[in-house]
Short mmCIF file of C-alpha atoms in Angstrom, two decimals:
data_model
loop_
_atom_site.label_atom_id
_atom_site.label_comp_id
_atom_site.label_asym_id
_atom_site.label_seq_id
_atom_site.Cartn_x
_atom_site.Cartn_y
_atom_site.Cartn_z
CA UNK A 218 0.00 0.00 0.00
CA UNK A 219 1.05 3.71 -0.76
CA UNK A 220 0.15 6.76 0.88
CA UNK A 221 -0.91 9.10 -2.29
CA UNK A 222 -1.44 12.79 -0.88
CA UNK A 223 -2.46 15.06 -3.01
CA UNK A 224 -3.76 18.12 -3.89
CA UNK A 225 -5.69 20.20 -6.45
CA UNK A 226 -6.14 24.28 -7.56
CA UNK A 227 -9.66 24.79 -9.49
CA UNK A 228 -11.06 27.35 -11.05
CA UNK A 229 -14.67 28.74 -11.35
CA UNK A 230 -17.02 31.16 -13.58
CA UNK A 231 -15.50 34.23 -13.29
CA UNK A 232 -18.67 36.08 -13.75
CA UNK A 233 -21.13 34.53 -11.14
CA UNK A 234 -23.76 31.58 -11.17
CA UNK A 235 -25.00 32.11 -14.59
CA UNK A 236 -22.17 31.18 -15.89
CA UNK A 237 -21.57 28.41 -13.94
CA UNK A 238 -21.79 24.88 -15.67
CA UNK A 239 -24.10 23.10 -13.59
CA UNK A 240 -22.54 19.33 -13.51
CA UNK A 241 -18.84 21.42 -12.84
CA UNK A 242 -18.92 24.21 -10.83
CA UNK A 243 -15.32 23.69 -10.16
CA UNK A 244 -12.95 22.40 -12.74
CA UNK A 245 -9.25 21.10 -11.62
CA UNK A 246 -6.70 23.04 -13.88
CA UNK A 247 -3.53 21.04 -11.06
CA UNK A 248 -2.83 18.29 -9.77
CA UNK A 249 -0.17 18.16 -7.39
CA UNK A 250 1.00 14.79 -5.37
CA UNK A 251 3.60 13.01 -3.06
CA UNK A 252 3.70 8.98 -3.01
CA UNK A 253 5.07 7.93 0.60
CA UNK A 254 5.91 4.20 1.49
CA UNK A 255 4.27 2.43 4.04
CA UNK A 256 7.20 3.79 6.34
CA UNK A 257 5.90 7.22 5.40
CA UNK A 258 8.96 7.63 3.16
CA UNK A 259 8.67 10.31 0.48
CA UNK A 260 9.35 8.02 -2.67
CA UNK A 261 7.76 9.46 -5.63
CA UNK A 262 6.03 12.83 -6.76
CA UNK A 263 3.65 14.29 -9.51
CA UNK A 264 2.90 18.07 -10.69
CA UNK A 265 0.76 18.86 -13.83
CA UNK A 266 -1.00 21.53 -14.97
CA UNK A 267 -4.00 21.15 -17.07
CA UNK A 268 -5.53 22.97 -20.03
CA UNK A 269 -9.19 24.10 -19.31
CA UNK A 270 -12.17 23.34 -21.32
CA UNK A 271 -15.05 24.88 -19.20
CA UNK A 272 -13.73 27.64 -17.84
CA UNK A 273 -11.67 29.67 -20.36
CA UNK A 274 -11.14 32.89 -17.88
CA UNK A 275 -9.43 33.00 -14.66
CA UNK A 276 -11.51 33.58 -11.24
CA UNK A 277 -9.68 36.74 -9.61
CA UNK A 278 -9.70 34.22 -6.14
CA UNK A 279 -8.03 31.50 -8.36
CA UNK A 280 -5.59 33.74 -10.25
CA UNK A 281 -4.56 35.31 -6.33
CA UNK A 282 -4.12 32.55 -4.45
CA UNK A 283 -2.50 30.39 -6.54
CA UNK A 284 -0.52 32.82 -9.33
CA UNK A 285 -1.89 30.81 -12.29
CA UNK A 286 -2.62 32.44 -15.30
CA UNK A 287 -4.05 31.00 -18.27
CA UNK A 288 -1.89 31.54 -20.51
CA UNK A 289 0.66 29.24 -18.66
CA UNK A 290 -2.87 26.27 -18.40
CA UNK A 291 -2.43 25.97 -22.10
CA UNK A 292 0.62 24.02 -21.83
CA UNK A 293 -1.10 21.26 -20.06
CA UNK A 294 -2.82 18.74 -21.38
CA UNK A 295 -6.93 17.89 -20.80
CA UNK A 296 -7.97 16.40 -17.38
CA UNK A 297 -8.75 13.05 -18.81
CA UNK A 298 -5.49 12.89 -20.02
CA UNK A 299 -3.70 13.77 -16.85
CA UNK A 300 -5.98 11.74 -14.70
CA UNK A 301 -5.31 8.70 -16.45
CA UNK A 302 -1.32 9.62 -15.65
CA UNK A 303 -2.15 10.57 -12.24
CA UNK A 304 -4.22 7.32 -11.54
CA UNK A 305 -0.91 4.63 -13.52
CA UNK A 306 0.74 6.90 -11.00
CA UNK A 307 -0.64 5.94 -7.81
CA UNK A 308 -0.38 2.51 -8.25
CA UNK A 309 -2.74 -0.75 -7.19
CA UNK A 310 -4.23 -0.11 -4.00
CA UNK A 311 -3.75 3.44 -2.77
CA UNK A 312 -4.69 5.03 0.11
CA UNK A 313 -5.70 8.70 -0.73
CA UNK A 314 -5.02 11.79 2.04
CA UNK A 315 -5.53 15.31 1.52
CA UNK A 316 -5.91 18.66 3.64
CA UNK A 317 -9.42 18.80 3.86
CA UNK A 318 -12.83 16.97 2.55
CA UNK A 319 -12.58 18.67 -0.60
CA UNK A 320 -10.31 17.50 -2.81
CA UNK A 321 -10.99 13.57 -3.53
CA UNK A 322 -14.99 14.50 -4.15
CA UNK A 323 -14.17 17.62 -6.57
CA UNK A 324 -11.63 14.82 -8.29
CA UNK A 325 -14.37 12.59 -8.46
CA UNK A 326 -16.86 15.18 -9.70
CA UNK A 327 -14.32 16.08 -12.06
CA UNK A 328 -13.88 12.33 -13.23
CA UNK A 329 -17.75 12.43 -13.74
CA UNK A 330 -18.29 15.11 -15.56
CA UNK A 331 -15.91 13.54 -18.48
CA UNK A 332 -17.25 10.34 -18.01
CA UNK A 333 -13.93 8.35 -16.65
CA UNK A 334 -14.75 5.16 -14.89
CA UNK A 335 -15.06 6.55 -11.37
CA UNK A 336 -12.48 5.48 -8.69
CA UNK A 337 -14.98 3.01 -6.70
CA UNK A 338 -18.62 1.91 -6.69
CA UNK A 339 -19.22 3.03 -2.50
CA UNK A 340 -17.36 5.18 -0.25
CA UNK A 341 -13.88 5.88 -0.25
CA UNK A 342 -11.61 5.78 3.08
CA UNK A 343 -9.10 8.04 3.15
CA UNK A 344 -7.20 10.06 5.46
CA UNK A 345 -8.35 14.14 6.30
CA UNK A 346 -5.09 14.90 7.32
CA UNK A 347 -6.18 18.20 8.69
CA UNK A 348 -8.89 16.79 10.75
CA UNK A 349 -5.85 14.71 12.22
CA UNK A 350 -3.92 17.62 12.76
CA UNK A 351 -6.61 18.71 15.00
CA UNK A 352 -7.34 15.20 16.70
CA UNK A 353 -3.59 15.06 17.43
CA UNK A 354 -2.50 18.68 18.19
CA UNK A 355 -5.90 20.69 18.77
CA UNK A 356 -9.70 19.57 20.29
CA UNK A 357 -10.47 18.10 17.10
CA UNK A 358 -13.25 20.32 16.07
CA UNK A 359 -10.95 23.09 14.82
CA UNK A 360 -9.91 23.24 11.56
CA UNK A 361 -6.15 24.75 10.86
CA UNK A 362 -5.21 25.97 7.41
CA UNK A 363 -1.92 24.22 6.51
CA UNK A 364 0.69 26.87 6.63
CA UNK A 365 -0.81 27.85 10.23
CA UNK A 366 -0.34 24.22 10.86
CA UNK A 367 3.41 24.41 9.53
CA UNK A 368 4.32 26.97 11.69
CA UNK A 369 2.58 25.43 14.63
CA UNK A 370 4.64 22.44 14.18
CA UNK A 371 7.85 24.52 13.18
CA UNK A 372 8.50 22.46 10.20
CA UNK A 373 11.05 24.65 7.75
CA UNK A 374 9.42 26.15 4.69
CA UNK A 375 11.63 25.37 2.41
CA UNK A 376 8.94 26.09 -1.21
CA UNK A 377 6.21 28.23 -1.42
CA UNK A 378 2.63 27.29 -0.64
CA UNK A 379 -0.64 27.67 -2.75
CA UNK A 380 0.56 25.23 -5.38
CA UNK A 381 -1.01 21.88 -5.67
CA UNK A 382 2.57 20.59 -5.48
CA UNK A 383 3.76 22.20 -2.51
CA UNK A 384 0.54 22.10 -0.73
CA UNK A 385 0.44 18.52 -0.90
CA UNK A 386 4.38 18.35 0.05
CA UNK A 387 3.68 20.44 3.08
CA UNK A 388 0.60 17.75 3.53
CA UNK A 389 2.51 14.96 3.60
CA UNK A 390 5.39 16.52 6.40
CA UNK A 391 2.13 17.04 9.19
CA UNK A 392 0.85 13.84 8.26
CA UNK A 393 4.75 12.05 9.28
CA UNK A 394 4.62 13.54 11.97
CA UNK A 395 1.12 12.34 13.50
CA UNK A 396 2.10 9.05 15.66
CA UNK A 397 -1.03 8.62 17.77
CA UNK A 398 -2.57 4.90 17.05
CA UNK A 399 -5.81 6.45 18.28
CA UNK A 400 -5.53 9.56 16.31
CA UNK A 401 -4.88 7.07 12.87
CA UNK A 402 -7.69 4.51 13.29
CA UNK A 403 -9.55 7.83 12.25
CA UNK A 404 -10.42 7.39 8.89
CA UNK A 405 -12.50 9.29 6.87
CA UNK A 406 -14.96 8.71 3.88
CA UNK A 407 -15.86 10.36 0.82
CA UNK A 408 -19.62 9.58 -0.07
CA UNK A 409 -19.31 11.08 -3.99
CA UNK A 410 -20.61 7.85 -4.49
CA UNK A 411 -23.22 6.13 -1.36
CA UNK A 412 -23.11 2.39 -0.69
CA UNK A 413 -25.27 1.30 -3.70
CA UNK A 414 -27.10 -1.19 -1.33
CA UNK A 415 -27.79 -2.67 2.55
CA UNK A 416 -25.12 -5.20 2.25
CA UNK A 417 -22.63 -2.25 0.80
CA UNK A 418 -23.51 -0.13 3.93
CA UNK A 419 -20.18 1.71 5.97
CA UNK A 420 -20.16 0.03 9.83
CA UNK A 421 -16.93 0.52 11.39
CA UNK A 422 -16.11 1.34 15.41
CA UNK A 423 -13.40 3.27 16.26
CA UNK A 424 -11.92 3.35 19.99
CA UNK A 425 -14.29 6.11 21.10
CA UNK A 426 -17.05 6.03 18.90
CA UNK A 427 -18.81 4.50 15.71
CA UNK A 428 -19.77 5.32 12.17
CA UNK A 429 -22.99 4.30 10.02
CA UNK A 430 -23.39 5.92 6.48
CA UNK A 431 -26.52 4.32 4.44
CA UNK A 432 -27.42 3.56 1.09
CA UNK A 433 -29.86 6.35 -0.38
CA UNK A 434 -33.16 6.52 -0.17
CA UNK A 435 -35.27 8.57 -1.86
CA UNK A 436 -36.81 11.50 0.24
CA UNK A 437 -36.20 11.43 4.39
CA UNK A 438 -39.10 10.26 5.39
CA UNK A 439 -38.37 6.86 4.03
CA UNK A 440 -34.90 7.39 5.63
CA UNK A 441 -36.35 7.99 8.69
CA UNK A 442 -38.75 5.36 8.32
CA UNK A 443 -35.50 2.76 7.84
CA UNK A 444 -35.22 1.18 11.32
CA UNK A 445 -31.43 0.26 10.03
CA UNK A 446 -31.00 4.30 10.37
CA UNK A 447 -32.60 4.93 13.41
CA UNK A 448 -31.83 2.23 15.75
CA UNK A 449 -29.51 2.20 18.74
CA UNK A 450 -27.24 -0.39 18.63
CA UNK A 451 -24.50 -0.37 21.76
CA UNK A 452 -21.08 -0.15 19.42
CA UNK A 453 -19.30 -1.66 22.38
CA UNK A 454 -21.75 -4.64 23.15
CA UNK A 455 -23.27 -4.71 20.25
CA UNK A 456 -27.04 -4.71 21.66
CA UNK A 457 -29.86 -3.08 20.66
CA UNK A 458 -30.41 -0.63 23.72
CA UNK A 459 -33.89 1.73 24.53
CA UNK A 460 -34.01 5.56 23.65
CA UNK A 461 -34.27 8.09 26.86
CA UNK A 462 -34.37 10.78 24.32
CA UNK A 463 -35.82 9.80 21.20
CA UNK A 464 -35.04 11.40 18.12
CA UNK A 465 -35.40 15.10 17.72
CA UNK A 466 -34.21 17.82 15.11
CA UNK A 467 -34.40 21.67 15.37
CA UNK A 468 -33.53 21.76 10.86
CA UNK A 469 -34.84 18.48 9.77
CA UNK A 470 -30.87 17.93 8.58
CA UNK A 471 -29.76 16.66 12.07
CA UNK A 472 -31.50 14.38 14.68
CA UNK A 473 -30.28 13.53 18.11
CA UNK A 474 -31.13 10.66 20.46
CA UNK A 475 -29.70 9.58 23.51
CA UNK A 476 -29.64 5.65 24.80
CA UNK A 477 -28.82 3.97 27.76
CA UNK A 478 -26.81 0.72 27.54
CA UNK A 479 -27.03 -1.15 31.34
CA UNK A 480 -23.24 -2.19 30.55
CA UNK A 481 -21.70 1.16 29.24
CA UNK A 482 -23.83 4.39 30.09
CA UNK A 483 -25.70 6.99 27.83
CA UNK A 484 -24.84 6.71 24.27
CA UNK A 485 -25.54 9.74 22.19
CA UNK A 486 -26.40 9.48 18.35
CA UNK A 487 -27.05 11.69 15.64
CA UNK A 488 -28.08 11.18 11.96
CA UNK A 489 -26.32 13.73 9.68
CA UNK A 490 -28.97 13.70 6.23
CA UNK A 491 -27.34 14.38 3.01
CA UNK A 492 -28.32 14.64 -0.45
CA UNK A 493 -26.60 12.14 -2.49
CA UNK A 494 -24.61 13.25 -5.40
CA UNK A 495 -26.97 10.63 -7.85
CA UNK A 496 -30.27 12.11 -6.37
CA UNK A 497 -32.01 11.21 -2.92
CA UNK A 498 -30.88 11.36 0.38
CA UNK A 499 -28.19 9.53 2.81
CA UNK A 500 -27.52 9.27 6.49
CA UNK A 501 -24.28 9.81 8.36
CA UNK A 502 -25.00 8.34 11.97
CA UNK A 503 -22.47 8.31 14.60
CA UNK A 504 -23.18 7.53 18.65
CA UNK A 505 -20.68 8.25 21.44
CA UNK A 506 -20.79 7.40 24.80
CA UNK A 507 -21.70 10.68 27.08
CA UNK A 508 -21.34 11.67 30.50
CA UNK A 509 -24.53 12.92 32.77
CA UNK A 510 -23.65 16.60 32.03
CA UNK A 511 -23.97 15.76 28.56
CA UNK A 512 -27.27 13.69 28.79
CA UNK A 513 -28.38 16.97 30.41
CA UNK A 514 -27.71 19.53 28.15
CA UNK A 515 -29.40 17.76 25.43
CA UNK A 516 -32.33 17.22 27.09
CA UNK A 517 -32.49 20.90 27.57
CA UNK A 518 -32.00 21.52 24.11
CA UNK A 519 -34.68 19.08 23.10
CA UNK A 520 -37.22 20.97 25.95
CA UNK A 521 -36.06 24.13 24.25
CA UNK A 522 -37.05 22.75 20.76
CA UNK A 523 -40.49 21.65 21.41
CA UNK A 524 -41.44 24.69 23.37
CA UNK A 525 -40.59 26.81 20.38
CA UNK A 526 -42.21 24.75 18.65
CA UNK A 527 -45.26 24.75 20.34
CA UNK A 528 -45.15 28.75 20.80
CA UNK A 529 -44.64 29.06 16.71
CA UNK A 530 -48.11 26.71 17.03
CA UNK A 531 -50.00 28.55 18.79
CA UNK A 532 -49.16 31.86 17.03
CA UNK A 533 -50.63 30.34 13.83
#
C-alpha cells in the first residue's frame, strides 16, 4: 500500500452563477502529489497543470491565491489525459489523504463530468489529514489551514505554498509527523458515491465512537422510516439498547437521540442527512458514549425545541 497525498487548484465562472456549468462548478486546472511508502517515506512525486475546457477565464480568487494564469494552463494537457497519468501513477491499491474533505470529491466530480470510470462503486476511506492535525494537536473540532499548521509544528518552509505541489508536500510533512494509534484509526470517507445497497452499507467502530453511512433513499421520510437508520445499537456490546431521548431535530438535517446501555452508560447518536450526489438522500450516523452533564444539556436543548415549537403553534 502507498500513501498518495495530493492536492488540487480549481477554477470557477468568473462572472457569477449564470455562468456556472451546472454538472462542474469547479474544474481542476492542477494536480499536485507526493507517493510515501508504508514507512511514510517520500518516494515518488507528480505536478501537472492542465488545459481548461469549461472555464476559459481565470476567477480573480483562483488567479490570487494560486498565481496561475491562463496563458501558462495551455501548456497542459486535458484532465482526462492527466488523470489517467495521475491514476498509472498511484499505483494498485492506494490510500488517498488530503488537507481537507474537498479534494478527492471535486476529483471525483471532475472524473464524472468527463465520463472516466469513477475510482470506486461506495465510499472511499481516506485520510483528512487536517482533521488529524486537529485530533492530534488541537480539540479536534478546529480546523487549521496548513501553513498555520506548519508553523505550529515549526516544520522549515523550504517552497512556497498555494501550489497543488507544494501544498500537498507540506501535507505529507504534518501527516509524518502524526504518531497517535488512536488519532490514525480515524479514517474518513468520501460519499461522492453512497453504498449502492444494505449489504454495501459503511459500519466501522473506532476506539471512542462509531460510524454508520446508508445507502440512499429517496426522500427522508423513508430514511427515517428505515429502522437500520434509526436504531440504537450499543457499538461496544453490540445490543440493541432503549431511547431516553428519542429522536429530535431543530432543521430536519440533524437528529439527536440519547440511549442507555445497562453495561456502558448513555450513548448519544445523531443522523447527519445528506443529499446524495446521484439524487435522494443519505444518512451519516455516529453515537458516542456521554457523560450525565452531557445527557443533560441535550435534554435541555430538546425541551427548548419543542417549546418553540409549540409557541410558533400557537401563534398560527
Amino acid at each position: 500500500m502507498n500513501y498518495i497525498i495530493f492536492d488540487l487548484e480549481w477554477n470557477q465562472a468568473s462572472h457569477g452563477e449564470n455562468d456556472r456549468e451546472e454538472k462542474l462548478p469547479f474544474e481542476i486546472v492542477e494536480i499536485g502529489a507526493v507517493k510515501l511508502n508504508e514507512n511514510r517515506d517520500m518516494v515518488s512525486e507528480f505536478s501537472k497543470l492542465i488545459k481548461p475546457q469549461v472555464y476559459h477565464e481565470m476567477h480573480f480568487i483562483t488567479s490570487r491565491l494560486v498565481h496561475l494564469q491562463m496563458e501558462e494552463l495551455q501548456k497542459g494537457d486535458t484532465f482526462p489525459v492527466v488523470m489517467k497519468q495521475f491514476l498509472e501513477w498511484c499505483g494498485d491499491d492506494p490510500l488517498f489523504c488530503t488537507w481537507g474533505a474537498l479534494d478527492l470529491l471535486e476529483l471525483q466530480r471532475n472524473m464524472a463530468f468527463y465520463d472516466m470510470e469513477p475510482l470506486s462503486d461506495g465510499p472511499i476511506k481516506y485520510y483528512d489529514i487536517q482533521k488529524l492535525f486537529s485530533l492530534a494537536y488541537e480539540d479536534g473540532k478546529s480546523r487549521k489551514a496548513l501553513e498555520d499548521a506548519i508553523d505550529m509544528m515549526n516544520i522549515h518552509k523550504d517552497i512556497p505554498f498555494h501550489r497543488a505541489f507544494s501544498d500537498a508536500y507540506y501535507t505529507a510533512k504534518i501527516f509524518d509527523k502524526i504518531e497517535d494509534p488512536d488519532v490514525l484509526e480515524k479514517f474518513s470517507f468520501d460519499t461522492f458515491n453512497v453504498p449502492v445497497d444494505k449489504e454495501h452499507e459503511v459500519h466501522i467502530v473506532f476506539s471512542d465512537y462509531d460510524k454508520y453511512i446508508s445507502r440512499a433513499f429517496d426522500n427522508r421520510s423513508q430514511l427515517l422510516s428505515c429502522r437500520d437508520v434509526t436504531q440504537t445499537v450499543c457499538y461496544k456490546c453490540n445490543r440493541t439498547i432503549k431511547k431516553k431521548i428519542p429522536w429530535f431535530s431543530s432543521n430536519g438535517k440533524h437528529y439527536y437521540a440519547v440511549s442507555s446501555c445497562i453495561r456502558h452508560g448513555l450513548m448519544k447518536s445523531k443522523i447527519r442527512i445528506r443529499k446524495a450526489e446521484g439524487g435522494g438522500v443519505y444518512a451519516v450516523k455516529t453515537d458516542k458514549y456521554i457523560t450525565r452533564d452531557d445527557y443533560k444539556k441535550l435534554l435541555e436543548k430538546r425541551d427548548d425545541i419543542l417549546l418553540q415549537k409549540k409557541l410558533k403553534k400557537e401563534e398560527l
